[in-house]
Each structure stands twice: as C-alpha cells, then as structure tokens.
Amino acid sequence: AIQNGHQAAFMAPTEILAEQHAQSLSRLFSPLGIHVTLLTGSMTAAQKRAAKSAITSGAAQLIIGTHALFTRELQFHDLALVVCDEQHRFGVAQRAALSAKGQTPHLLVMSATPIPRTLALMIYGDLDVSILNELPPGRQKIDTFAVPSSYHERIYAFLRKLVAEGRQAYIVCPLIEESDALEARSAEKVYDELSKGVLKSVRCALLHGRLKPAEKEAIMADFVAGATQVLVSTTVIEVGVNVPNATLMVIENAERFGLAQLHQLRGRIKRGYEAGTCILLYAYPLSNIAKERLNIMKQTEDGFYIAEKDLELRGGGEILGTRQSGF
C-alpha cells in the first residue's frame, strides 16, 4: 500500500501495545525509508499537532495509534489499508469509523480469540479468513487449574517458590478498588494485603488503568526488566504485554471474566520457553455458565475452540446492528 503512494494505519487497543508496535515497526520500516508516526491520546498537544499535520499532508506513511486514530477531526491524506490488532477489544462503530477515513480501505482484523460477532461475519461472507494455528517453536504448554478462593495460602506458597527460582508472576483482579455493589477482589486491596503480608519480601507492583501513562510505562518497564517480581493488575495487561520470564498467572474471581478475556490473560505467560501455570480462582455461588467457562479453560488452550464455545454460550450478536453477542 505504501509503495503505491498510499497510507496504512495500524490500530491497537491500548497505549502500551501501540507504543510496542511503533518501536518494532520503526525498526523494520525506517531502514526502507518509510515514515512511521505514532498517535495516542496521552501525547502532548504539540506532539499531537505534529503527528496530525504529518498524517494530513501524507508525510506520515504508516500511522500507528489507539482510538485517537478515528477521532472526527483527524484527516488522512490517502488511507488504503487499516490493520486492527486485538480487534475483539474494539466496538463495531469504532472499527467502522476508522474504515470511513479512507475511500473504502482494505481491512485486516486480528485476534487470538475471535468474538461471536466476528465468527458470524465470517459465516455471512463479509470476511476472508486466515488461520495461524501453530505456536512459535519451543513454546511449552500451560497447566490450567480452577480452584475455590480457599486455596489462597497454597497458591502464595507456590508463588514464593517460583519467585525464589527467579521467575515472575501476574495476579489479575476484576476491580481497581473495593466496591459496595460487587463482591469481588480489588487490585488495590490484594496489592496492599500481599505487599504488607505474605509477599513482604518479594518486589511487588500495582498496575491499573487510572494511573498516568508515564507511571504505567515505568511500572511495565520494571516488570519487563525483572526489577519487579509480582505484578498485581487489572485487565490492562490483557493484550500486548510480553515478559517471557513470567510463568504464573493467578486470576482472582475468574468467574467474572469472559472466555476471550481469560484466554488472552493466560496468553501473557505463553511468551517464553518455560512451562507456565494459570490458576483460576473462583468464589461461590457459581452460575452454570461460569462453571462451563472455567471447564473449557481447563480443557484446552486452542483459541479457535474457545471462540467456538464462546459463540455457543453467548450467541452471535446482530449482523446489522452493533450488539456483539447474544441470541
């Protein structure tokens, strides 16, 4: 697309992921003389002005960004290709808004766990499908266990053992802070309990979406470098976080997460050449659908099978409307 004088846009759902893509694509494309531009919401006003001006004039050939790419005031010079990474994280209207920026650009959507609506679009012929179903060579399997929250002490003992061996771990919670409305573990409370209690001797950090972008980056950089051993987080780490040394994923209140989310979170520990362990902690009472989801996660690591089961459980949504699941 770029060699033929057009522009290409590459959209990612989080700033952490957009920045990672910008770094790796710049390394690939800059030696070819292709101008790569990053546009995200947290850039300064001056940085945004410079990026937007390069996009409108056509000087920017490959534009990487977050939701900032489909804001109404942003004009592309000649957009011919849109790549939407982790497309299950975007809404129907959001994907359509970016495509509307060009004269019907080509669209490539990517996901490890197609959402029910995407499967429905494939069935009705709106998408051509490419399937990549092999793991990179040397990747190990992940053991997945679903256990009640009474297992906390045993899990923390296992976590301390792994950390002593030089490994790292994630603990993911459904909420940032305690809520009166929801009976669920919050990242702030779990971090507070662990860093002052059973994991006092371990270097822990807390990550969630309300932190400033610079704080998030610093916390992630420490975890990537191995300076932090345990990262207590919300689902902000669901996509695009690549730490091969992390081999344990503990998900608190796993019954509150959807299949796609659980599969993506588990994928964070499938990055290196060591076998990983994913522990799904659940609280009673468990609904039948939650029980079914946890069973599917224990049985398989196949994202296509998980997506198919997700479609069976939740339904395919509306083909002509914006609802992404449901019968």
CSV table of C-alpha atoms in Angstrom, one decimal:
chain,number,residue,atom,x,y,z
A,1,ALA,CA,0.0,0.0,0.0
A,2,ILE,CA,2.8,2.4,1.0
A,3,GLN,CA,4.9,1.6,-2.1
A,4,ASN,CA,1.9,2.6,-4.2
A,5,GLY,CA,1.8,6.0,-2.6
A,6,HIS,CA,-1.0,5.4,-0.1
A,7,GLN,CA,-1.1,5.4,3.7
A,8,ALA,CA,-1.6,2.5,6.1
A,9,ALA,CA,-3.0,2.7,9.7
A,10,PHE,CA,-2.3,0.2,12.4
A,11,MET,CA,-4.7,0.4,15.4
A,12,ALA,CA,-4.1,-1.2,18.8
A,13,PRO,CA,-6.5,-1.0,21.8
A,14,THR,CA,-4.0,0.2,24.5
A,15,GLU,CA,-1.2,2.8,24.5
A,16,ILE,CA,1.3,0.2,25.9
A,17,LEU,CA,0.6,-2.0,22.9
A,18,ALA,CA,0.6,0.9,20.3
A,19,GLU,CA,4.0,2.0,21.6
A,20,GLN,CA,5.4,-1.5,21.4
A,21,HIS,CA,4.1,-1.8,17.8
A,22,ALA,CA,5.6,1.6,16.9
A,23,GLN,CA,9.0,0.6,18.2
A,24,SER,CA,9.1,-2.8,16.4
A,25,LEU,CA,7.6,-1.5,13.1
A,26,SER,CA,10.0,1.5,13.1
A,27,ARG,CA,12.9,-0.9,13.4
A,28,LEU,CA,11.6,-2.8,10.4
A,29,PHE,CA,10.5,0.1,8.2
A,30,SER,CA,12.8,3.0,8.9
A,31,PRO,CA,15.7,1.4,7.0
A,32,LEU,CA,13.4,1.2,4.0
A,33,GLY,CA,12.8,4.9,4.1
A,34,ILE,CA,9.2,4.6,5.3
A,35,HIS,CA,8.0,7.3,7.7
A,36,VAL,CA,6.3,5.8,10.8
A,37,THR,CA,4.2,8.0,13.0
A,38,LEU,CA,2.6,7.2,16.5
A,39,LEU,CA,-0.6,8.9,17.6
A,40,THR,CA,-2.1,8.3,21.1
A,41,GLY,CA,-4.3,10.2,23.5
A,42,SER,CA,-1.7,10.9,26.1
A,43,MET,CA,0.8,12.6,23.8
A,44,THR,CA,1.3,16.4,24.5
A,45,ALA,CA,-0.7,18.9,22.4
A,46,ALA,CA,2.4,19.8,20.4
A,47,GLN,CA,3.2,16.2,19.7
A,48,LYS,CA,-0.4,15.5,18.6
A,49,ARG,CA,-0.3,18.6,16.3
A,50,ALA,CA,2.9,17.5,14.6
A,51,ALA,CA,1.6,13.9,14.2
A,52,LYS,CA,-1.8,15.1,12.8
A,53,SER,CA,-0.1,17.5,10.4
A,54,ALA,CA,2.2,14.7,9.0
A,55,ILE,CA,-0.9,12.4,8.6
A,56,THR,CA,-3.0,15.0,6.8
A,57,SER,CA,-0.1,16.1,4.5
A,58,GLY,CA,0.8,12.5,3.6
A,59,ALA,CA,4.3,12.8,5.1
A,60,ALA,CA,3.4,10.0,7.6
A,61,GLN,CA,3.1,6.8,5.6
A,62,LEU,CA,2.5,4.2,8.4
A,63,ILE,CA,0.4,5.5,11.2
A,64,ILE,CA,0.2,3.5,14.5
A,65,GLY,CA,-2.2,4.5,17.2
A,66,THR,CA,-5.0,3.8,19.6
A,67,HIS,CA,-8.6,5.1,19.5
A,68,ALA,CA,-7.1,8.5,18.7
A,69,LEU,CA,-6.9,7.4,15.0
A,70,PHE,CA,-10.7,7.6,14.5
A,71,THR,CA,-11.4,11.0,16.2
A,72,ARG,CA,-13.6,13.1,14.0
A,73,GLU,CA,-11.0,15.9,13.4
A,74,LEU,CA,-8.2,13.6,12.1
A,75,GLN,CA,-7.9,13.6,8.3
A,76,PHE,CA,-5.8,11.1,6.5
A,77,HIS,CA,-4.1,12.1,3.2
A,78,ASP,CA,-4.9,8.8,1.4
A,79,LEU,CA,-5.7,5.8,3.6
A,80,ALA,CA,-5.7,2.5,1.7
A,81,LEU,CA,-5.1,-0.2,4.4
A,82,VAL,CA,-6.3,-0.5,8.0
A,83,VAL,CA,-4.9,-3.2,10.3
A,84,CYS,CA,-6.9,-3.6,13.6
A,85,ASP,CA,-4.9,-5.6,16.2
A,86,GLU,CA,-6.7,-7.4,19.0
A,87,GLN,CA,-9.9,-6.5,17.3
A,88,HIS,CA,-12.1,-8.1,20.0
A,89,ARG,CA,-11.3,-5.0,22.1
A,90,PHE,CA,-13.0,-2.6,19.8
A,91,GLY,CA,-16.6,-1.8,19.2
A,92,VAL,CA,-18.4,-2.2,15.9
A,93,ALA,CA,-18.8,1.6,15.4
A,94,GLN,CA,-15.1,2.1,16.3
A,95,ARG,CA,-13.9,-0.2,13.6
A,96,ALA,CA,-16.3,1.3,11.1
A,97,ALA,CA,-15.2,4.9,12.0
A,98,LEU,CA,-11.5,4.1,11.1
A,99,SER,CA,-12.5,2.4,7.8
A,100,ALA,CA,-14.6,5.5,6.9
A,101,LYS,CA,-11.4,7.7,7.0
A,102,GLY,CA,-10.4,6.4,3.5
A,103,GLN,CA,-12.0,5.5,0.2
A,104,THR,CA,-13.1,2.0,1.3
A,105,PRO,CA,-9.6,0.9,2.5
A,106,HIS,CA,-8.7,-2.7,2.8
A,107,LEU,CA,-9.3,-4.0,6.3
A,108,LEU,CA,-7.3,-6.7,8.2
A,109,VAL,CA,-8.6,-7.6,11.7
A,110,MET,CA,-6.5,-9.8,14.0
A,111,SER,CA,-7.4,-11.6,17.2
A,112,ALA,CA,-6.3,-14.6,19.2
A,113,THR,CA,-9.9,-15.1,20.3
A,114,PRO,CA,-12.5,-14.0,17.7
A,115,ILE,CA,-15.6,-12.6,19.4
A,116,PRO,CA,-19.0,-14.1,18.5
A,117,ARG,CA,-19.8,-11.3,16.1
A,118,THR,CA,-16.6,-11.9,14.1
A,119,LEU,CA,-17.4,-15.5,13.7
A,120,ALA,CA,-20.9,-14.5,12.5
A,121,LEU,CA,-19.3,-12.1,10.0
A,122,MET,CA,-17.1,-14.9,8.7
A,123,ILE,CA,-20.2,-17.1,8.2
A,124,TYR,CA,-22.0,-14.4,6.2
A,125,GLY,CA,-19.1,-13.9,3.9
A,126,ASP,CA,-18.0,-10.4,5.0
A,127,LEU,CA,-14.5,-11.6,5.9
A,128,ASP,CA,-11.9,-13.8,4.3
A,129,VAL,CA,-10.2,-15.9,6.9
A,130,SER,CA,-6.6,-16.8,7.5
A,131,ILE,CA,-5.8,-19.1,10.4
A,132,LEU,CA,-2.4,-19.2,12.1
A,133,ASN,CA,-2.7,-22.3,14.4
A,134,GLU,CA,0.9,-23.1,15.1
A,135,LEU,CA,2.9,-21.9,18.1
A,136,PRO,CA,6.4,-20.4,17.7
A,137,PRO,CA,8.9,-23.3,18.0
A,138,GLY,CA,9.9,-24.2,21.6
A,139,ARG,CA,6.8,-22.9,23.3
A,140,GLN,CA,5.7,-25.0,26.2
A,141,LYS,CA,2.1,-25.9,27.4
A,142,ILE,CA,0.4,-24.2,30.2
A,143,ASP,CA,-1.3,-26.1,33.1
A,144,THR,CA,-4.6,-24.5,34.0
A,145,PHE,CA,-6.4,-25.2,37.3
A,146,ALA,CA,-9.7,-23.8,38.6
A,147,VAL,CA,-9.9,-23.8,42.4
A,148,PRO,CA,-12.0,-22.0,45.0
A,149,SER,CA,-10.6,-19.0,46.8
A,150,SER,CA,-9.9,-21.1,49.9
A,151,TYR,CA,-6.7,-22.1,48.1
A,152,HIS,CA,-5.1,-18.7,48.5
A,153,GLU,CA,-2.4,-19.8,51.1
A,154,ARG,CA,-1.2,-22.8,48.9
A,155,ILE,CA,-1.1,-20.6,45.9
A,156,TYR,CA,1.0,-17.9,47.6
A,157,ALA,CA,3.4,-20.6,48.9
A,158,PHE,CA,3.8,-21.8,45.3
A,159,LEU,CA,4.3,-18.2,44.1
A,160,ARG,CA,7.1,-17.6,46.6
A,161,LYS,CA,8.8,-20.8,45.5
A,162,LEU,CA,8.7,-19.7,41.8
A,163,VAL,CA,10.0,-16.2,42.6
A,164,ALA,CA,12.8,-17.8,44.6
A,165,GLU,CA,13.7,-19.7,41.4
A,166,GLY,CA,13.9,-16.4,39.6
A,167,ARG,CA,10.5,-16.5,37.9
A,168,GLN,CA,7.9,-13.7,37.7
A,169,ALA,CA,4.1,-13.8,38.2
A,170,TYR,CA,0.9,-11.9,37.5
A,171,ILE,CA,-2.1,-11.6,39.8
A,172,VAL,CA,-5.1,-10.2,38.0
A,173,CYS,CA,-8.2,-8.8,39.7
A,174,PRO,CA,-11.6,-7.7,38.2
A,175,LEU,CA,-11.7,-4.3,40.0
A,176,ILE,CA,-9.3,-1.4,40.8
A,177,GLU,CA,-10.8,-0.6,44.2
A,178,GLU,CA,-13.3,-2.1,46.6
A,179,SER,CA,-16.9,-1.8,45.6
A,180,ASP,CA,-20.0,-2.0,47.8
A,181,ALA,CA,-22.0,-3.2,44.8
A,182,LEU,CA,-19.8,-6.1,43.8
A,183,GLU,CA,-18.4,-8.9,45.8
A,184,ALA,CA,-15.0,-9.2,44.1
A,185,ARG,CA,-11.4,-8.8,45.0
A,186,SER,CA,-9.8,-5.5,44.0
A,187,ALA,CA,-6.3,-4.9,42.8
A,188,GLU,CA,-5.6,-2.2,45.4
A,189,LYS,CA,-6.7,-4.4,48.3
A,190,VAL,CA,-4.9,-7.5,47.0
A,191,TYR,CA,-1.7,-5.5,46.5
A,192,ASP,CA,-2.0,-3.9,49.9
A,193,GLU,CA,-2.6,-7.3,51.7
A,194,LEU,CA,0.3,-9.1,49.8
A,195,SER,CA,2.9,-6.4,49.9
A,196,LYS,CA,2.5,-6.0,53.6
A,197,GLY,CA,1.8,-9.7,54.3
A,198,VAL,CA,2.8,-13.0,52.7
A,199,LEU,CA,4.8,-11.4,49.9
A,200,LYS,CA,6.5,-8.7,52.0
A,201,SER,CA,10.0,-10.0,51.0
A,202,VAL,CA,9.0,-10.0,47.3
A,203,ARG,CA,9.2,-7.0,45.0
A,204,CYS,CA,5.5,-6.3,44.0
A,205,ALA,CA,3.9,-3.6,41.9
A,206,LEU,CA,0.4,-2.4,41.3
A,207,LEU,CA,-0.9,-1.5,37.7
A,208,HIS,CA,-4.3,-0.3,36.6
A,209,GLY,CA,-5.9,2.0,34.1
A,210,ARG,CA,-6.3,5.0,36.3
A,211,LEU,CA,-2.5,5.5,36.6
A,212,LYS,CA,-0.9,8.2,34.4
A,213,PRO,CA,0.6,6.9,31.2
A,214,ALA,CA,4.1,7.7,32.4
A,215,GLU,CA,3.5,5.7,35.7
A,216,LYS,CA,2.1,2.8,33.7
A,217,GLU,CA,5.1,2.7,31.4
A,218,ALA,CA,7.6,2.9,34.3
A,219,ILE,CA,5.8,0.0,36.2
A,220,MET,CA,5.8,-2.1,33.0
A,221,ALA,CA,9.4,-1.3,32.2
A,222,ASP,CA,10.4,-2.5,35.7
A,223,PHE,CA,8.5,-5.7,35.3
A,224,VAL,CA,10.0,-6.4,31.8
A,225,ALA,CA,13.5,-5.8,33.2
A,226,GLY,CA,12.8,-8.2,36.1
A,227,ALA,CA,13.1,-5.4,38.8
A,228,THR,CA,9.6,-6.3,39.9
A,229,GLN,CA,8.8,-10.0,40.6
A,230,VAL,CA,5.0,-9.9,41.0
A,231,LEU,CA,2.6,-7.6,39.2
A,232,VAL,CA,-0.8,-7.1,40.7
A,233,SER,CA,-3.0,-5.7,37.9
A,234,THR,CA,-6.4,-5.3,36.4
A,235,THR,CA,-7.1,-6.4,32.8
A,236,VAL,CA,-4.9,-3.6,31.4
A,237,ILE,CA,-2.3,-6.4,30.8
A,238,GLU,CA,-4.8,-8.5,28.8
A,239,VAL,CA,-3.1,-7.7,25.5
A,240,GLY,CA,0.4,-6.8,24.2
A,241,VAL,CA,2.4,-7.4,27.4
A,242,ASN,CA,5.4,-9.6,26.6
A,243,VAL,CA,7.5,-10.8,29.5
A,244,PRO,CA,9.0,-14.3,28.7
A,245,ASN,CA,10.2,-14.8,32.3
A,246,ALA,CA,6.7,-14.6,33.7
A,247,THR,CA,5.4,-18.2,34.2
A,248,LEU,CA,2.5,-17.9,36.6
A,249,MET,CA,-0.9,-16.2,36.1
A,250,VAL,CA,-3.3,-16.1,39.0
A,251,ILE,CA,-6.8,-14.7,38.1
A,252,GLU,CA,-8.9,-13.6,41.1
A,253,ASN,CA,-12.7,-14.0,40.7
A,254,ALA,CA,-12.2,-15.8,37.4
A,255,GLU,CA,-16.0,-16.4,37.3
A,256,ARG,CA,-16.4,-12.7,36.4
A,257,PHE,CA,-14.4,-12.8,33.2
A,258,GLY,CA,-15.5,-13.9,29.7
A,259,LEU,CA,-13.8,-16.7,27.8
A,260,ALA,CA,-11.9,-14.4,25.4
A,261,GLN,CA,-10.5,-12.4,28.4
A,262,LEU,CA,-9.4,-15.5,30.3
A,263,HIS,CA,-7.7,-16.9,27.2
A,264,GLN,CA,-5.9,-13.6,26.5
A,265,LEU,CA,-4.8,-13.2,30.1
A,266,ARG,CA,-3.5,-16.8,30.1
A,267,GLY,CA,-1.6,-15.9,26.9
A,268,ARG,CA,0.6,-13.5,28.8
A,269,ILE,CA,2.5,-16.4,30.3
A,270,LYS,CA,2.9,-18.2,27.0
A,271,ARG,CA,5.8,-16.0,25.9
A,272,GLY,CA,8.9,-17.9,26.8
A,273,TYR,CA,10.3,-21.4,26.7
A,274,GLU,CA,9.3,-22.5,30.2
A,275,ALA,CA,6.1,-24.3,31.0
A,276,GLY,CA,3.5,-22.0,32.7
A,277,THR,CA,0.8,-22.3,35.3
A,278,CYS,CA,-2.5,-20.5,35.2
A,279,ILE,CA,-4.7,-20.6,38.3
A,280,LEU,CA,-8.4,-19.5,38.0
A,281,LEU,CA,-9.7,-18.7,41.5
A,282,TYR,CA,-13.4,-18.6,41.8
A,283,ALA,CA,-15.9,-17.6,44.6
A,284,TYR,CA,-19.2,-19.3,45.3
A,285,PRO,CA,-22.0,-19.3,44.2
A,286,LEU,CA,-21.0,-20.2,40.6
A,287,SER,CA,-23.6,-19.8,37.8
A,288,ASN,CA,-23.8,-22.7,35.3
A,289,ILE,CA,-22.4,-20.6,32.6
A,290,ALA,CA,-19.4,-19.6,34.7
A,291,LYS,CA,-18.8,-23.2,35.6
A,292,GLU,CA,-18.9,-24.1,31.9
A,293,ARG,CA,-16.4,-21.3,31.1
A,294,LEU,CA,-13.9,-22.5,33.7
A,295,ASN,CA,-14.2,-26.1,32.5
A,296,ILE,CA,-13.5,-25.0,28.9
A,297,MET,CA,-10.4,-23.1,30.1
A,298,LYS,CA,-9.1,-26.3,31.9
A,299,GLN,CA,-9.7,-28.5,28.8
A,300,THR,CA,-8.0,-26.5,26.1
A,301,GLU,CA,-5.5,-23.8,25.0
A,302,ASP,CA,-6.9,-23.6,21.5
A,303,GLY,CA,-8.2,-20.1,20.8
A,304,PHE,CA,-10.4,-21.3,17.9
A,305,TYR,CA,-12.1,-23.9,20.0
A,306,ILE,CA,-12.6,-21.4,22.9
A,307,ALA,CA,-14.1,-18.9,20.4
A,308,GLU,CA,-16.5,-21.5,19.1
A,309,LYS,CA,-17.6,-22.4,22.6
A,310,ASP,CA,-18.0,-18.6,23.4
A,311,LEU,CA,-20.3,-18.4,20.3
A,312,GLU,CA,-22.3,-21.4,21.6
A,313,LEU,CA,-22.6,-19.9,25.1
A,314,ARG,CA,-23.3,-16.2,24.2
A,315,GLY,CA,-24.7,-16.1,20.7
A,316,GLY,CA,-23.5,-14.2,17.6
A,317,GLY,CA,-25.0,-10.7,18.2
A,318,GLU,CA,-26.5,-8.6,15.5
A,319,ILE,CA,-25.2,-8.7,11.9
A,320,LEU,CA,-26.7,-5.3,11.0
A,321,GLY,CA,-26.7,-3.7,14.5
A,322,THR,CA,-23.9,-3.0,17.0
A,323,ARG,CA,-24.6,-5.7,19.6
A,324,GLN,CA,-21.5,-8.0,19.5
A,325,SER,CA,-23.0,-11.0,21.3
A,326,GLY,CA,-26.4,-12.5,22.2
A,327,PHE,CA,-29.0,-14.7,20.5
